[in-house]
Coordinates of C-alpha atoms and ligand atoms in Angstrom, one line a residue:
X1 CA 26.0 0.9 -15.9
X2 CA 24.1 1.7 -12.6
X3 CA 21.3 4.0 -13.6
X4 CA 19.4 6.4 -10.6
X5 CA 16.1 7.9 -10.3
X6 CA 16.1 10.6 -8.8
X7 CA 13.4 13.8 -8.8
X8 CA 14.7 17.5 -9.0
X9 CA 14.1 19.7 -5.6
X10 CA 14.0 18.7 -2.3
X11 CA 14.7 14.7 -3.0
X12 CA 17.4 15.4 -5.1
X13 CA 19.1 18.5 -2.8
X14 CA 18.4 16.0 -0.2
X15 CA 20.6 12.5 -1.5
X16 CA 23.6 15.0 -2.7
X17 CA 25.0 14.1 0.8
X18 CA 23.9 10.4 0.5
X19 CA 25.4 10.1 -3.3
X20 CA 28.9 12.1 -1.8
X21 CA 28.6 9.1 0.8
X22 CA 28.8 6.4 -1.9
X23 CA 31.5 8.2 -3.8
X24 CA 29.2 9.3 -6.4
X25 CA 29.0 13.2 -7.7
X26 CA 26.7 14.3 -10.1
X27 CA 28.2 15.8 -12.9
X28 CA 25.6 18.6 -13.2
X29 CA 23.1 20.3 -11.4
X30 CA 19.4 19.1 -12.5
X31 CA 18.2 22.7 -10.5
X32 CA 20.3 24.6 -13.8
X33 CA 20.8 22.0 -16.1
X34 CA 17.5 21.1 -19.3
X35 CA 19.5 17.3 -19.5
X36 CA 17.7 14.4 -18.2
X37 CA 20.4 12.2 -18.0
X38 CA 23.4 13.3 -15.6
X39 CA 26.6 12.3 -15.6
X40 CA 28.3 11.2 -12.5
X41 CA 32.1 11.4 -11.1
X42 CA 31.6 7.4 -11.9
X43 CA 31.8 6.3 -15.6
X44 CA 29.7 3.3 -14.1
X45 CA 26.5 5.7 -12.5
X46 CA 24.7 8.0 -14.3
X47 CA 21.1 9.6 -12.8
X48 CA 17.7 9.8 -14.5
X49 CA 15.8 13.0 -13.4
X50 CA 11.9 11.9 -13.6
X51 CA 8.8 13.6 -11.8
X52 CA 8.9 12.6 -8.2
X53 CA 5.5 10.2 -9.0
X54 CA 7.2 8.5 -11.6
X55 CA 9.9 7.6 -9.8
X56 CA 9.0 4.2 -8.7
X57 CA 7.5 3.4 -11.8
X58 CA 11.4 3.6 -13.7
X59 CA 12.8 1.0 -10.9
X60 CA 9.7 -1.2 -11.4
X61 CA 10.1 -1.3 -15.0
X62 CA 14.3 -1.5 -14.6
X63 CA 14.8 1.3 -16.1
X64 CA 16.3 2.6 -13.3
X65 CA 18.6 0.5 -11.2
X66 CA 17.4 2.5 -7.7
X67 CA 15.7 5.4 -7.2
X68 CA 14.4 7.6 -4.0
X69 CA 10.7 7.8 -3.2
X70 CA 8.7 9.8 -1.1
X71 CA 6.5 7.0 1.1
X72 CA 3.4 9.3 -0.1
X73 CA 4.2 8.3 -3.7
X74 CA 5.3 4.2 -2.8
X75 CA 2.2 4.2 -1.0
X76 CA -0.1 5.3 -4.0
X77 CA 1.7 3.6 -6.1
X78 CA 1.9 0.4 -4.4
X79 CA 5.2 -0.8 -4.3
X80 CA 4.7 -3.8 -6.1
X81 CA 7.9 -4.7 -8.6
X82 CA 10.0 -2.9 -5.6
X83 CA 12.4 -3.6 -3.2
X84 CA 12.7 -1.3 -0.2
X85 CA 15.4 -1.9 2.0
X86 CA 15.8 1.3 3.4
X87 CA 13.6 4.3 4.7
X88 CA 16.6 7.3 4.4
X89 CA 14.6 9.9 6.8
X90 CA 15.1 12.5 4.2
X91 CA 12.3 14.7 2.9
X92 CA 10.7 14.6 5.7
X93 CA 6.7 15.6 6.5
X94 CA 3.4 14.5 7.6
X95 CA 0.4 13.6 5.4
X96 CA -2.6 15.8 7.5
X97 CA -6.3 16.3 7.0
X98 CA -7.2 20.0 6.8
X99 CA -10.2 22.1 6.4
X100 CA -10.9 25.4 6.0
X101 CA -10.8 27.9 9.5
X102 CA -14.1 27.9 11.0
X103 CA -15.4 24.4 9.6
X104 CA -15.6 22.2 12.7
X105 CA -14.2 18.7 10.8
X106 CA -14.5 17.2 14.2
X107 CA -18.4 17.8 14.7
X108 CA -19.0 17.0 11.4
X109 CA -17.6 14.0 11.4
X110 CA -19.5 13.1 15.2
X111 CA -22.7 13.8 13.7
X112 CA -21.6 11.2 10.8
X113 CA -22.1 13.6 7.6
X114 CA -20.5 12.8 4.7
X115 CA -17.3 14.2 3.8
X116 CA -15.8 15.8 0.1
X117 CA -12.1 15.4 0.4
X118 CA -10.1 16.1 -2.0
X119 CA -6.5 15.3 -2.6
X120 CA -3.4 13.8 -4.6
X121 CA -3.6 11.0 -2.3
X122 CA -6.7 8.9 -2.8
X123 CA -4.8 5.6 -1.8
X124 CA -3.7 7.0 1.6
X125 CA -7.0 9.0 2.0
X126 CA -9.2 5.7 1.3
X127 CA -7.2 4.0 3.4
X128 CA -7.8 6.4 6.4
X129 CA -11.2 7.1 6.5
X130 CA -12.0 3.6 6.1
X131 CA -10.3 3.1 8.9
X132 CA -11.5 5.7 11.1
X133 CA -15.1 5.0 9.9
X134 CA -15.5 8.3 8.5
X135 CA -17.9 8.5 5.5
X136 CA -16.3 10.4 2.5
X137 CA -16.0 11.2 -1.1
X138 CA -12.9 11.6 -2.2
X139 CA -11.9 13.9 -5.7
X140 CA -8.4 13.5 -7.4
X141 CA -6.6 16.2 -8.1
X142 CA -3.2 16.6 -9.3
X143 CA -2.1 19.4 -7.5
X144 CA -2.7 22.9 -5.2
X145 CA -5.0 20.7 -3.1
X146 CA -5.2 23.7 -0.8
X147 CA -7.3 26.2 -3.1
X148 CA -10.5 23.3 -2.9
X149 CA -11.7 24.0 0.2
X150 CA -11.3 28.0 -0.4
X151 CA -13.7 27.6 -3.4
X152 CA -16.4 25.0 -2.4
X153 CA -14.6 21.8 -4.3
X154 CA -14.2 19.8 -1.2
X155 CA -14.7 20.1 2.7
X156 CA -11.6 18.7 3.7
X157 CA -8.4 18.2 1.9
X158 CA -5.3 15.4 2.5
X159 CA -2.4 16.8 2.0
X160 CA 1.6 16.7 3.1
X161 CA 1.9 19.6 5.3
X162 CA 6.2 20.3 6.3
X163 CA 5.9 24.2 7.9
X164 CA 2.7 24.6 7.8
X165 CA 3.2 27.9 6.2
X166 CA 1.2 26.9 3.1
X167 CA -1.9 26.5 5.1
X168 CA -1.7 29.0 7.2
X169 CA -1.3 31.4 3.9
X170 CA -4.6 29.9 2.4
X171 CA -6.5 30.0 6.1
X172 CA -6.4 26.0 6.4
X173 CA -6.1 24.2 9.7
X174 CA -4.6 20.9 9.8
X175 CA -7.3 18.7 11.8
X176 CA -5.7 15.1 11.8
X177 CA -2.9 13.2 11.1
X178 CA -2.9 10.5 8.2
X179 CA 0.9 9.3 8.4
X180 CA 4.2 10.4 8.6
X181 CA 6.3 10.6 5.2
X182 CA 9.9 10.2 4.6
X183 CA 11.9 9.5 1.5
X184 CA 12.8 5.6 0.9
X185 CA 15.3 3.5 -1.5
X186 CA 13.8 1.7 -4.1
X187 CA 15.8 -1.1 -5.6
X188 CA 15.0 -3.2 -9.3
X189 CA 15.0 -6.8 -7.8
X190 CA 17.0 -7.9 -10.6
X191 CA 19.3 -5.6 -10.6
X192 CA 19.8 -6.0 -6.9
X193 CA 20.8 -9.7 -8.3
X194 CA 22.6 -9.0 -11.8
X195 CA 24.3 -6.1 -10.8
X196 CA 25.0 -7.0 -6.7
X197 CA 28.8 -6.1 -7.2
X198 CA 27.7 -2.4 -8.5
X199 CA 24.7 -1.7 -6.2
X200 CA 25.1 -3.6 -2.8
X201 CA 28.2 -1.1 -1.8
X202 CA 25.8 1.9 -3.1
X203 CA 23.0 0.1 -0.4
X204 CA 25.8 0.1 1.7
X205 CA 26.9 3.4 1.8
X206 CA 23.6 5.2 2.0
X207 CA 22.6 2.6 5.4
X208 CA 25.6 3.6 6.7
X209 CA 25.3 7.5 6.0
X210 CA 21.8 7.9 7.2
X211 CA 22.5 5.4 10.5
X212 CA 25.3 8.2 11.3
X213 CA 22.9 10.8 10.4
X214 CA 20.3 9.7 12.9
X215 CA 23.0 9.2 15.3
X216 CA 24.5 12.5 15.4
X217 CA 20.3 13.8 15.6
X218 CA 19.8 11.7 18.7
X219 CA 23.1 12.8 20.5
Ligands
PRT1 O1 6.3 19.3 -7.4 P1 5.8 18.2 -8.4 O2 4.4 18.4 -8.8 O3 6.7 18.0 -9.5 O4 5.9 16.8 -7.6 P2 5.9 16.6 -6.1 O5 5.2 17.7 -5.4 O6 5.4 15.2 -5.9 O7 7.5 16.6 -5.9 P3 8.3 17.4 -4.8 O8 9.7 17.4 -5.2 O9 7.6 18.7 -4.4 O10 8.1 16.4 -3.5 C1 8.8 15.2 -3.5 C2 8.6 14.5 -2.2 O11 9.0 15.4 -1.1 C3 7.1 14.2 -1.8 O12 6.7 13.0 -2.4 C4 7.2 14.1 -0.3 O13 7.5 12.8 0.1 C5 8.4 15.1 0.1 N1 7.9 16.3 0.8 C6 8.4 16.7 2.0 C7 7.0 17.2 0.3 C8 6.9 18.2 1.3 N2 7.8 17.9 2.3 C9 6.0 19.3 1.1 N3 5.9 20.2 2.0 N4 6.3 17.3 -0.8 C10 5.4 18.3 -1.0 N5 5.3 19.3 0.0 C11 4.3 20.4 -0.4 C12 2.9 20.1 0.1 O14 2.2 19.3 -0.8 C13 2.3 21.5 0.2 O15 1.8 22.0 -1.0 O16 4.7 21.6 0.2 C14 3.5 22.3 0.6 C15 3.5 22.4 2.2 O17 4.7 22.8 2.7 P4 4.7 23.7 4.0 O18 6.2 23.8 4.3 O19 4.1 25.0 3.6 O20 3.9 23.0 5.1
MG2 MG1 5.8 19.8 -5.3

C-alpha cells in the first residue's frame, strides 16, 4: 500500500491533475466527503487528508509514503526525516512583510527601532531579519495574522500574501519580500527504498507532469 498526504483546499485541488498524471483518482472528494482516508482508482494508493502543517510530519514518521508541502510549512518544520526531490510549482505565493497603511516600516527600520512582528512563520521570520539586521520581536500566532497590526498586537506581520486582496481588505501594505513559496514532494526515505517499485513511477509521473506544465507556461 502507497499511502498520500495530502491537505484539503488549494494543495489538494491543486495535485488532482498531478495524481490524474500518475494514473491515480481519488475515490472521493475530501472538499464533501467527513472520511480521512480516501480511496483511490488504485487498490495499491489510498490518501491521508491531514492539516496542511502536519503534512510533513506523517512522511517523517512514515506514516505517509509522500505527501505535498507548502515550502512555508517544510521550512518551519525543518525538513529533517524528508526527502525532497521535487518543487511541483503548485500553490503558488510569496511570504511578504506587511504593516499597517501609514506606518513607514522602512524609516523605522533606518532609524534601527525595534520591531513586534507577528506571524505563523517564526522560522522564516527569524531567519530574515537576522539577516537583514533588523531588530525584532517576533509573536506566534496560529492564524489571521492580519487582524495584529489593526489592533496594536504587532507592527508588522509575515505573512503569504497570493492576490493581495486579503490585505488590501484589512488596509495592509506589503513592505518586503521574505521568499517565494511553492508546493514540494515529500518522500519517506525508506519507503523511497522498500517500496521503489510502487513510488519511483509516482516520482516519475508528477516530474514529468509539472516539467510539461512549466513548458507549456514558458511557450
Ligand atoms: O487553512 P489552514 O489553517 O487549515 O492551514 P493552511 O492555511 O496552512 O492551509 P491552506 O490549505 O490554506 O494552505 C496550504 C498551502 O497553500 C500553504 O502552506 C501555502 O504554501 C499555499 N498557499 C498559497 C497559501 C496561499 N497561497 C495563501 N494565499 N496559503 C495561505 N494563503 C492565505 C494567506 O495566509 C492569507 O491569509 O491566503 C491569504 C492571502 O491570500 P490573498 O489571495 O488575499 O493574497
Ligand atoms: Mg489557510
Amino acid at each position: 500500500m502507497i499511502t498520500i498526504a495530502l491537505s484539503k483546499g488549494r494543495i489538494f485541488e491543486e495535485t488532482v491533475p498531478l495524481l490524474a498524471a500518475a494514473g491515480i483518482v481519488p475515490s472521493e472528494n475530501p472538499e464533501s466527503s467527513r472520511k480521512l482516508i480516501l480511496g483511490t482508482n488504485r487498490a495499491d494508493v489510498r490518501l491521508v487528508i491531514v492539516r496542511a502543517t502536519d503534512v510533513p510530519t506523517y512522511v517523517q514518521y512514515g506514516a505517509a509514503d509522500l505527501g505535498i508541502a507548502g515550502y512555508d510549512v517544510l521550512l518551519e518544520h525543518g525538513g529533517a526525516g524528508l526527502y525532497q526531490p521535487l518543487d511541483l510549482q503548485i500553490a503558488a505565493c510569496k511570504l511578504m512583510v506587511a504593516v499597517a497603511e501609514g506606518f513607514d516600516y522602512h524609516a523605522a527600520v533606518k532609524q534601527g527601532a525595534r520591531l513586534r512582528v507577528a506571524t505563523k512563520y517564526v522560522e522564516s521570520a527569524r531567519e530574515h531579519f537576522a539577516a537583514k539586521g533588523v531588530h525584532v520581536d517576533l509573536i506566534k500566532l496560529y492564524g489571521s495574522m492580519e487582524l495584529a497590526p489593526l489592533v496594536g498586537l504587532a507592527d508588522a506581520i509575515v505573512d503569504l500574501v497570493s492576490t493581495g486582496s486579503t490585505l488590501k481588505a484589512n488596509k495592509l501594505v506589503a513592505v518586503e519580500h521574505v521568499l517565494d513559496v511553492s508546493s514540494r514532494l515529500v518522500v519517506n526515505p525508506a519507503s523511497l527504498k522498500l517500496k521503489r517499485a510502487g513510488v519511483q513511477p509516482i516520482l516519475d509521473a508528477f516530474a514529468h507532469a509539472t516539467a510539461q506544465h512549466a513548458e507549456h507556461h514558458h511557450a
